[in-house]
Tab-separated table of C-alpha atoms and ligand atoms in Angstrom:
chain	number	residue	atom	x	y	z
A	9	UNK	CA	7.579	-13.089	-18.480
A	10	UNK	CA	8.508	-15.631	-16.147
A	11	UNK	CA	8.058	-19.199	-16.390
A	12	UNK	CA	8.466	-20.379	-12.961
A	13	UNK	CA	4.746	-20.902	-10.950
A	14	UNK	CA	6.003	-19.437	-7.627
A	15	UNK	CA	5.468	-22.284	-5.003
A	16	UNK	CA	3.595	-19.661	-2.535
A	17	UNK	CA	1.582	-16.589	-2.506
A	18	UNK	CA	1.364	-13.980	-0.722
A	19	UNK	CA	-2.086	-13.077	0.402
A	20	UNK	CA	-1.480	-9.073	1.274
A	21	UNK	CA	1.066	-7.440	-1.074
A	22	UNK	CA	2.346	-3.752	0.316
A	23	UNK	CA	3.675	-1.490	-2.554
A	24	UNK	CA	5.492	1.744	-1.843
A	25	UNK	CA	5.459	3.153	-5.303
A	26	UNK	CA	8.971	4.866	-5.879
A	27	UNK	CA	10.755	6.432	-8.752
A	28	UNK	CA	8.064	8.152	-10.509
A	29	UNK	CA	10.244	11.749	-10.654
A	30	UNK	CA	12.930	10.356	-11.474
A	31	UNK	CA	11.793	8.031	-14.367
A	32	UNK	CA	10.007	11.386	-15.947
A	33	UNK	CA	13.383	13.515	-15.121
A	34	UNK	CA	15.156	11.102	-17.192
A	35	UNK	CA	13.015	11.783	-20.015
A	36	UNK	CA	13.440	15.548	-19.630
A	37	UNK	CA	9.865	15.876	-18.873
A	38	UNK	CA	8.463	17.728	-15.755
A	39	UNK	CA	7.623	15.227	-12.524
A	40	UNK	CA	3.864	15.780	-12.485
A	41	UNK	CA	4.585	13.433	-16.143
A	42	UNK	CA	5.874	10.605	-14.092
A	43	UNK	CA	3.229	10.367	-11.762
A	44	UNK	CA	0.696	10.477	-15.002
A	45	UNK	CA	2.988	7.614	-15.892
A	46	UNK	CA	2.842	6.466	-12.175
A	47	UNK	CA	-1.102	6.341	-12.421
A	48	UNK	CA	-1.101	3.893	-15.304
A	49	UNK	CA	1.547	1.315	-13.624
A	50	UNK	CA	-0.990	1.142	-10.843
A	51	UNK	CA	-3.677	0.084	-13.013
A	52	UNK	CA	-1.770	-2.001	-14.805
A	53	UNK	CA	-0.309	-3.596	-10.961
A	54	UNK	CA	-3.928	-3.853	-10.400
A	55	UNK	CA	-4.605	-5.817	-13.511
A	56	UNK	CA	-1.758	-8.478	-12.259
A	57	UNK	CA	-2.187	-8.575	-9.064
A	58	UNK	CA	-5.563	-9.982	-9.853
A	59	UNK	CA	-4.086	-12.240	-12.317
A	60	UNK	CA	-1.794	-14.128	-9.853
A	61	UNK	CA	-5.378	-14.116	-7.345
A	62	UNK	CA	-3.367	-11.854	-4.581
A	63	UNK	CA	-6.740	-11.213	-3.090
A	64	UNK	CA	-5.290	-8.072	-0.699
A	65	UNK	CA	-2.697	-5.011	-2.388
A	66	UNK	CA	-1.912	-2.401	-0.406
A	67	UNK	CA	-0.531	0.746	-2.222
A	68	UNK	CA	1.054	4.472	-0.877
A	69	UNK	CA	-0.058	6.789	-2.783
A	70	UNK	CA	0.167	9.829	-1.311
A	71	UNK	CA	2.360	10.105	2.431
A	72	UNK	CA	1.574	12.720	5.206
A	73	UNK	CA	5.376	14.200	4.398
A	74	UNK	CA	4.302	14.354	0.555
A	75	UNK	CA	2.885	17.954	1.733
A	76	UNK	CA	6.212	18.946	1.674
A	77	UNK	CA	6.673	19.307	-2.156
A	78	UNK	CA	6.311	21.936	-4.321
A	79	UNK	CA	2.551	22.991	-4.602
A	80	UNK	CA	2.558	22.541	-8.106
A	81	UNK	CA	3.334	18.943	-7.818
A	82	UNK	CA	0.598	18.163	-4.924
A	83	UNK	CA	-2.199	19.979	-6.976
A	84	UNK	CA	-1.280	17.568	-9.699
A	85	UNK	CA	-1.164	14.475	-7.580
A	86	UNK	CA	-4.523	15.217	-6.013
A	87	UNK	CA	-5.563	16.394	-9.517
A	88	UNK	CA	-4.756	12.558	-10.765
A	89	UNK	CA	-6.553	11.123	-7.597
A	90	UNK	CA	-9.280	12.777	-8.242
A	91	UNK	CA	-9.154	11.623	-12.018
A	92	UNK	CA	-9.238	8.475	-11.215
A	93	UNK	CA	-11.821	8.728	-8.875
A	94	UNK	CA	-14.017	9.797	-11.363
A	95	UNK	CA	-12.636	7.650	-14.234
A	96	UNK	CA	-11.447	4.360	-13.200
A	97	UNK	CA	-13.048	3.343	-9.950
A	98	UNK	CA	-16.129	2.428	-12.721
A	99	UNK	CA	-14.168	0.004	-14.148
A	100	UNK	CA	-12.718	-1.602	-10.519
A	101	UNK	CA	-16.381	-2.016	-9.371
A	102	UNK	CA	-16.759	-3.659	-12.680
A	103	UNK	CA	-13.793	-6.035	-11.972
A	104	UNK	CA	-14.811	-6.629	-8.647
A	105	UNK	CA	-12.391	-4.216	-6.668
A	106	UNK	CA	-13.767	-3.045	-3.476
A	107	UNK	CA	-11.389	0.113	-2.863
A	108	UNK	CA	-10.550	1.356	0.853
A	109	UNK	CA	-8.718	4.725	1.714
A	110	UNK	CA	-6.285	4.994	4.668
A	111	UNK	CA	-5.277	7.764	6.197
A	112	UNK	CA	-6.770	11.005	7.188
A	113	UNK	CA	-8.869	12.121	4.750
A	114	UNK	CA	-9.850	15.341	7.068
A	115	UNK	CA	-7.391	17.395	5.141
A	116	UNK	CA	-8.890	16.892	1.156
A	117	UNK	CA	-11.540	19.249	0.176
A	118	UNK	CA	-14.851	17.895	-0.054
A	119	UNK	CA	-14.931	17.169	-3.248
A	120	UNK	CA	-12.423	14.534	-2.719
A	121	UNK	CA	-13.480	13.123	0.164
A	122	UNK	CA	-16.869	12.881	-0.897
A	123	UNK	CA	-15.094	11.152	-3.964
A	124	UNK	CA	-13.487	8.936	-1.709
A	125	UNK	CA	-16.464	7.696	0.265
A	126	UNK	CA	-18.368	7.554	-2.858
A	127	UNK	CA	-16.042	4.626	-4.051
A	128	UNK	CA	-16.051	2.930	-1.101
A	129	UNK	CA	-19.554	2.850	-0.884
A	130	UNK	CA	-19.788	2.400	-4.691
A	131	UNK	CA	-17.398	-1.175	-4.118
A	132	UNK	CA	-18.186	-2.150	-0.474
A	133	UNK	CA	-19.440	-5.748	-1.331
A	134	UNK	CA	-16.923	-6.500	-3.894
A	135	UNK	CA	-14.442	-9.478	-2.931
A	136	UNK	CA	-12.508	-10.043	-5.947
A	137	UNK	CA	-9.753	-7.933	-4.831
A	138	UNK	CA	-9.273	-5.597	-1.832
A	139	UNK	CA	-7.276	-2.823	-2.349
A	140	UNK	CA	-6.308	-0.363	0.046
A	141	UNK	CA	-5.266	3.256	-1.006
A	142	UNK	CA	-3.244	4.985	1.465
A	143	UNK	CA	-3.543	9.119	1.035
A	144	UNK	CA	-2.389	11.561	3.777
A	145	UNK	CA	-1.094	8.332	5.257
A	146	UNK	CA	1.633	8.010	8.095
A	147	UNK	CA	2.279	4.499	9.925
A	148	UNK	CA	3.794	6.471	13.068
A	149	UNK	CA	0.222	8.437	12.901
A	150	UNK	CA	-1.955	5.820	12.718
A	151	UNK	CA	-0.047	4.207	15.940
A	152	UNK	CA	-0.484	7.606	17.753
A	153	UNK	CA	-4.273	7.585	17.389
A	154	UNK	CA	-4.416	4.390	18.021
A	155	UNK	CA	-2.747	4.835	21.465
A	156	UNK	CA	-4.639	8.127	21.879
A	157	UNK	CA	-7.932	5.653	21.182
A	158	UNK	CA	-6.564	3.416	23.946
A	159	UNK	CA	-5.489	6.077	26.579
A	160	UNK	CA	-9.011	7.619	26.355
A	161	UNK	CA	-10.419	3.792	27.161
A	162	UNK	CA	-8.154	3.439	30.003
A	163	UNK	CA	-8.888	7.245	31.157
A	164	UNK	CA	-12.267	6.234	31.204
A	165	UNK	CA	-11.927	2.686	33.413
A	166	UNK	CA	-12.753	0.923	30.301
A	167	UNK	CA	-9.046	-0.830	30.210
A	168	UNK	CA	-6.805	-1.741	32.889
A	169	UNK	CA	-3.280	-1.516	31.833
A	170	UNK	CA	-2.573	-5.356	32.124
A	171	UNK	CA	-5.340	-5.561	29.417
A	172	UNK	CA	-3.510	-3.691	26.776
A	173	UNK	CA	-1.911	-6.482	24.565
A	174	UNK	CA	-0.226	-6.718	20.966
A	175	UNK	CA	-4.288	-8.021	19.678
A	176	UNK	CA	-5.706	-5.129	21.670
A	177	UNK	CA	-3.947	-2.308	19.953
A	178	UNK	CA	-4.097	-4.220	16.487
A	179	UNK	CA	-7.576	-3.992	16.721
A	180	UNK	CA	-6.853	0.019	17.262
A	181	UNK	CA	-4.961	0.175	14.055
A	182	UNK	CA	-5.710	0.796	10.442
A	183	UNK	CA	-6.233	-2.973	8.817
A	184	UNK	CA	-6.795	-4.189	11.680
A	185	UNK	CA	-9.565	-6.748	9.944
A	186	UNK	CA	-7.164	-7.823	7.407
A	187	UNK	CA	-3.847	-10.091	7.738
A	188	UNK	CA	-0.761	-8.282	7.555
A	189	UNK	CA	1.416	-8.055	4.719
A	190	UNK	CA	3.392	-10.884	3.366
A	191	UNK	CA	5.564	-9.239	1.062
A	192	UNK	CA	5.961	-5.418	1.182
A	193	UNK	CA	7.803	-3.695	-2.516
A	194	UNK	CA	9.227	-0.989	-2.589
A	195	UNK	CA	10.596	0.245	-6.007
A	196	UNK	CA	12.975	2.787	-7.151
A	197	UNK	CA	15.791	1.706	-5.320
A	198	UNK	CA	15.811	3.168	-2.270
A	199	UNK	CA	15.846	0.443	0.794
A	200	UNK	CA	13.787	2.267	3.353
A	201	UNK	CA	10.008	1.870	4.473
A	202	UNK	CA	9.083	5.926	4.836
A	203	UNK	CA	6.998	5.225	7.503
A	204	UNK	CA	4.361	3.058	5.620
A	205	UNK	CA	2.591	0.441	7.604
A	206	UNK	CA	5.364	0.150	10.782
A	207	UNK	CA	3.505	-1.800	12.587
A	208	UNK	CA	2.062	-4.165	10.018
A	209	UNK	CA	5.029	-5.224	8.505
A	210	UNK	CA	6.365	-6.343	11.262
A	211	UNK	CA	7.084	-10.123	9.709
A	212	UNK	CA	6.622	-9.119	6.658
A	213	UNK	CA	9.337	-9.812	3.304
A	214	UNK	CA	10.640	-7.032	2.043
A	215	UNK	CA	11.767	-6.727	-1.492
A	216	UNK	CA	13.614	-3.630	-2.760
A	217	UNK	CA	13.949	-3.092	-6.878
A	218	UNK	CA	15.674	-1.007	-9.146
A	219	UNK	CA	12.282	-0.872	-11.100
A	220	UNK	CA	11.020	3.225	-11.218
A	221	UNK	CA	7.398	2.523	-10.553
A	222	UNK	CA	5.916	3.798	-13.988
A	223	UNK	CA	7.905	0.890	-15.119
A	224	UNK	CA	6.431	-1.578	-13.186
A	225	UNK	CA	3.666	-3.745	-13.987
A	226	UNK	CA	3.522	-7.573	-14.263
A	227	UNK	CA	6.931	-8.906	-15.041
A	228	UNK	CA	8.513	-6.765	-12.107
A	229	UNK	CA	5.375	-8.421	-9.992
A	230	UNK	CA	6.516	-11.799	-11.545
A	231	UNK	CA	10.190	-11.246	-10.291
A	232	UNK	CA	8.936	-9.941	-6.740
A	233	UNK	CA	6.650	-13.329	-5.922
A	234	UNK	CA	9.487	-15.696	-7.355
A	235	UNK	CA	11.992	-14.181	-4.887
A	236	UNK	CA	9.057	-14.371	-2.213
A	237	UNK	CA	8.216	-17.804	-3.014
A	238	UNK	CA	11.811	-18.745	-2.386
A	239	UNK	CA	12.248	-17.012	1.606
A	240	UNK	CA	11.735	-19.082	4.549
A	241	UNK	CA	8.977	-17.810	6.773
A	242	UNK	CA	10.243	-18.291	10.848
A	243	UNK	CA	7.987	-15.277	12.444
A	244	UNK	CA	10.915	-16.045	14.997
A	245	UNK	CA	11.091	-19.049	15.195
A	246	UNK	CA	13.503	-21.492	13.542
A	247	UNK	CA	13.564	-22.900	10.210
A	248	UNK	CA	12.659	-26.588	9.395
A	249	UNK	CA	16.551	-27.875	8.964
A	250	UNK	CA	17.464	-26.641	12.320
A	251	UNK	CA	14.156	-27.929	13.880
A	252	UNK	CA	14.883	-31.612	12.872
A	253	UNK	CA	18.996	-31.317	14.109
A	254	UNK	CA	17.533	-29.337	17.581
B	1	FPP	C1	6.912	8.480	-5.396
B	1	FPP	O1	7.705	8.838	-6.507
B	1	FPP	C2	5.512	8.493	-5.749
B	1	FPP	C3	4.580	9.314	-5.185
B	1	FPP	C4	4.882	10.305	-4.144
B	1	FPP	C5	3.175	9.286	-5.611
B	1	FPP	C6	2.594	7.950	-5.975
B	1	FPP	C7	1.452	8.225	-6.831
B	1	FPP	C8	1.106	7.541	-7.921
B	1	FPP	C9	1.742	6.278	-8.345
B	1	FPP	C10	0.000	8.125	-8.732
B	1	FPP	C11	-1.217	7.298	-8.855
B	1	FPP	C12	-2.021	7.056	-7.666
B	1	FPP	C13	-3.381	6.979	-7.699
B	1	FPP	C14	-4.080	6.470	-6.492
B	1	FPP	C15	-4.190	7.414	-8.860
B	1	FPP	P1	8.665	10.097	-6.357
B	1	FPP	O2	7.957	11.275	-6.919
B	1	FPP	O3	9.114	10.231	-4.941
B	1	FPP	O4	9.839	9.675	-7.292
B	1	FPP	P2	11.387	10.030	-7.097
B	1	FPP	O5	11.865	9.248	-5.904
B	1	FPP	O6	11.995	9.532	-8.375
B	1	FPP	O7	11.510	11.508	-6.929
């Protein structure tokens, strides 16, 4: 574990969580194992996020494209959301974790959503740690209804088109009462953002590992906030040398 205190924290950590398949693959086992395995580096991210006091985490659990796998792997991811609805949201309310789903929920059966609104309710007035679980999630989709949200305003006469600004579609969007990420992770190597959060992480650091997710827990977050605490934050403007020499 590291040694280093990073100087700064981030206050909203974004985690696309990457690598399970393959990290189970590589054990010959099937890739409904690596999600199992998956499951427990969350809880264990959980654990250290809290830790460090990150007060916001962010997590993709389950994208609107993740349809697209076999069924056999879906049933068992919504198996293990369901799981741990049941079985560790408990023990989050207990630790202070107020949980929030994104996404749209319309297409779970009701067993899960009711799941799903039961922990919401169940943690609604915890403020140890916020943590937002996004399910059926798509950051192109949640700008769509947001302008479909807007367009029906403005059909309406309730917006004029000059009043349609950056704040006023924020407010539109999913997380629109909490500040955006700070540092978005995404493990398992790849160095894309699969459509999670587009619009959020619009200033946000990005940090790609090598770390499959089951693997990751708090050393990997240790390596993440070092690396953070050492970027320069312009949001587009210039940094402090350059201000001085202007
Ligand atoms: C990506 O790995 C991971 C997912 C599609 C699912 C993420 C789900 C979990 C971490 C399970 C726990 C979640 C909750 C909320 C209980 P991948 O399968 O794409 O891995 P690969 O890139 O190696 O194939």
């Amino acid at each position: 574990m590291a040694d280093r205190e990073p100087a700064q924290l981030p206050r909203h950590v974004a985690i696309v969580m990457d690598g399970n398949g393959r990290w189970a693959l590589g054990r010959g086992k099937p890739r409904s194992f690596g999600h199992q395995a998956g499951s427990d580096a969350l809880k264990r991210t959980i654990e250290a996020v809290m830790r460090r006091g990150i007060p916001i985490l962010t997590v993709f659990a389950f994208s609107c494209e993740n349809w697209r796998r076999p069924r056999a792997e879906v049933r068992k991811l919504l198996d293990l959301f369901l799981k741990a609805l049941n079985k560790d949201v408990r023990e989050l309310d207990e630790h202070g974790v107020r949980i929030n789903f994104i996404g749209d929920r319309k297409v779970f059966n009701q067993t899960l959503r009711d799941g799903m609104a039961q922990a919401e309710q169940r943690t609604c007035g915890n403020t140890a740690l916020q943590l937002n679980v996004a399910v059926n999630y798509s950051g192109r989709s949640d700008i769509v209804a947001a302008a479909q949200r807007i367009a029906a305003a403005a059909a309406t006469g309730n917006l004029a088109a000059e009043d349609l600004t950056e704040q006023r579609l924020n407010q539109e969007l999913t997380l629109a009462h909490l500040p955006p990420p700070d540092l978005f992770i995404r493990t398992g190597g790849e160095k894309r953002l699969s459509n999670f959060l587009l619009w959020q992480i619009a200033y946000s650091e990005l940090y790609f590992c090598d770390v499959l997710w089951p693997d990751f827990g708090a050393e990997a977050l240790e390596a993440a906030l070092i690396d953070y605490a050492s970027r320069e934050r312009r949001f587009g403007g210039l940094s402090q040398i350059r201000v001085r020499s202007a």
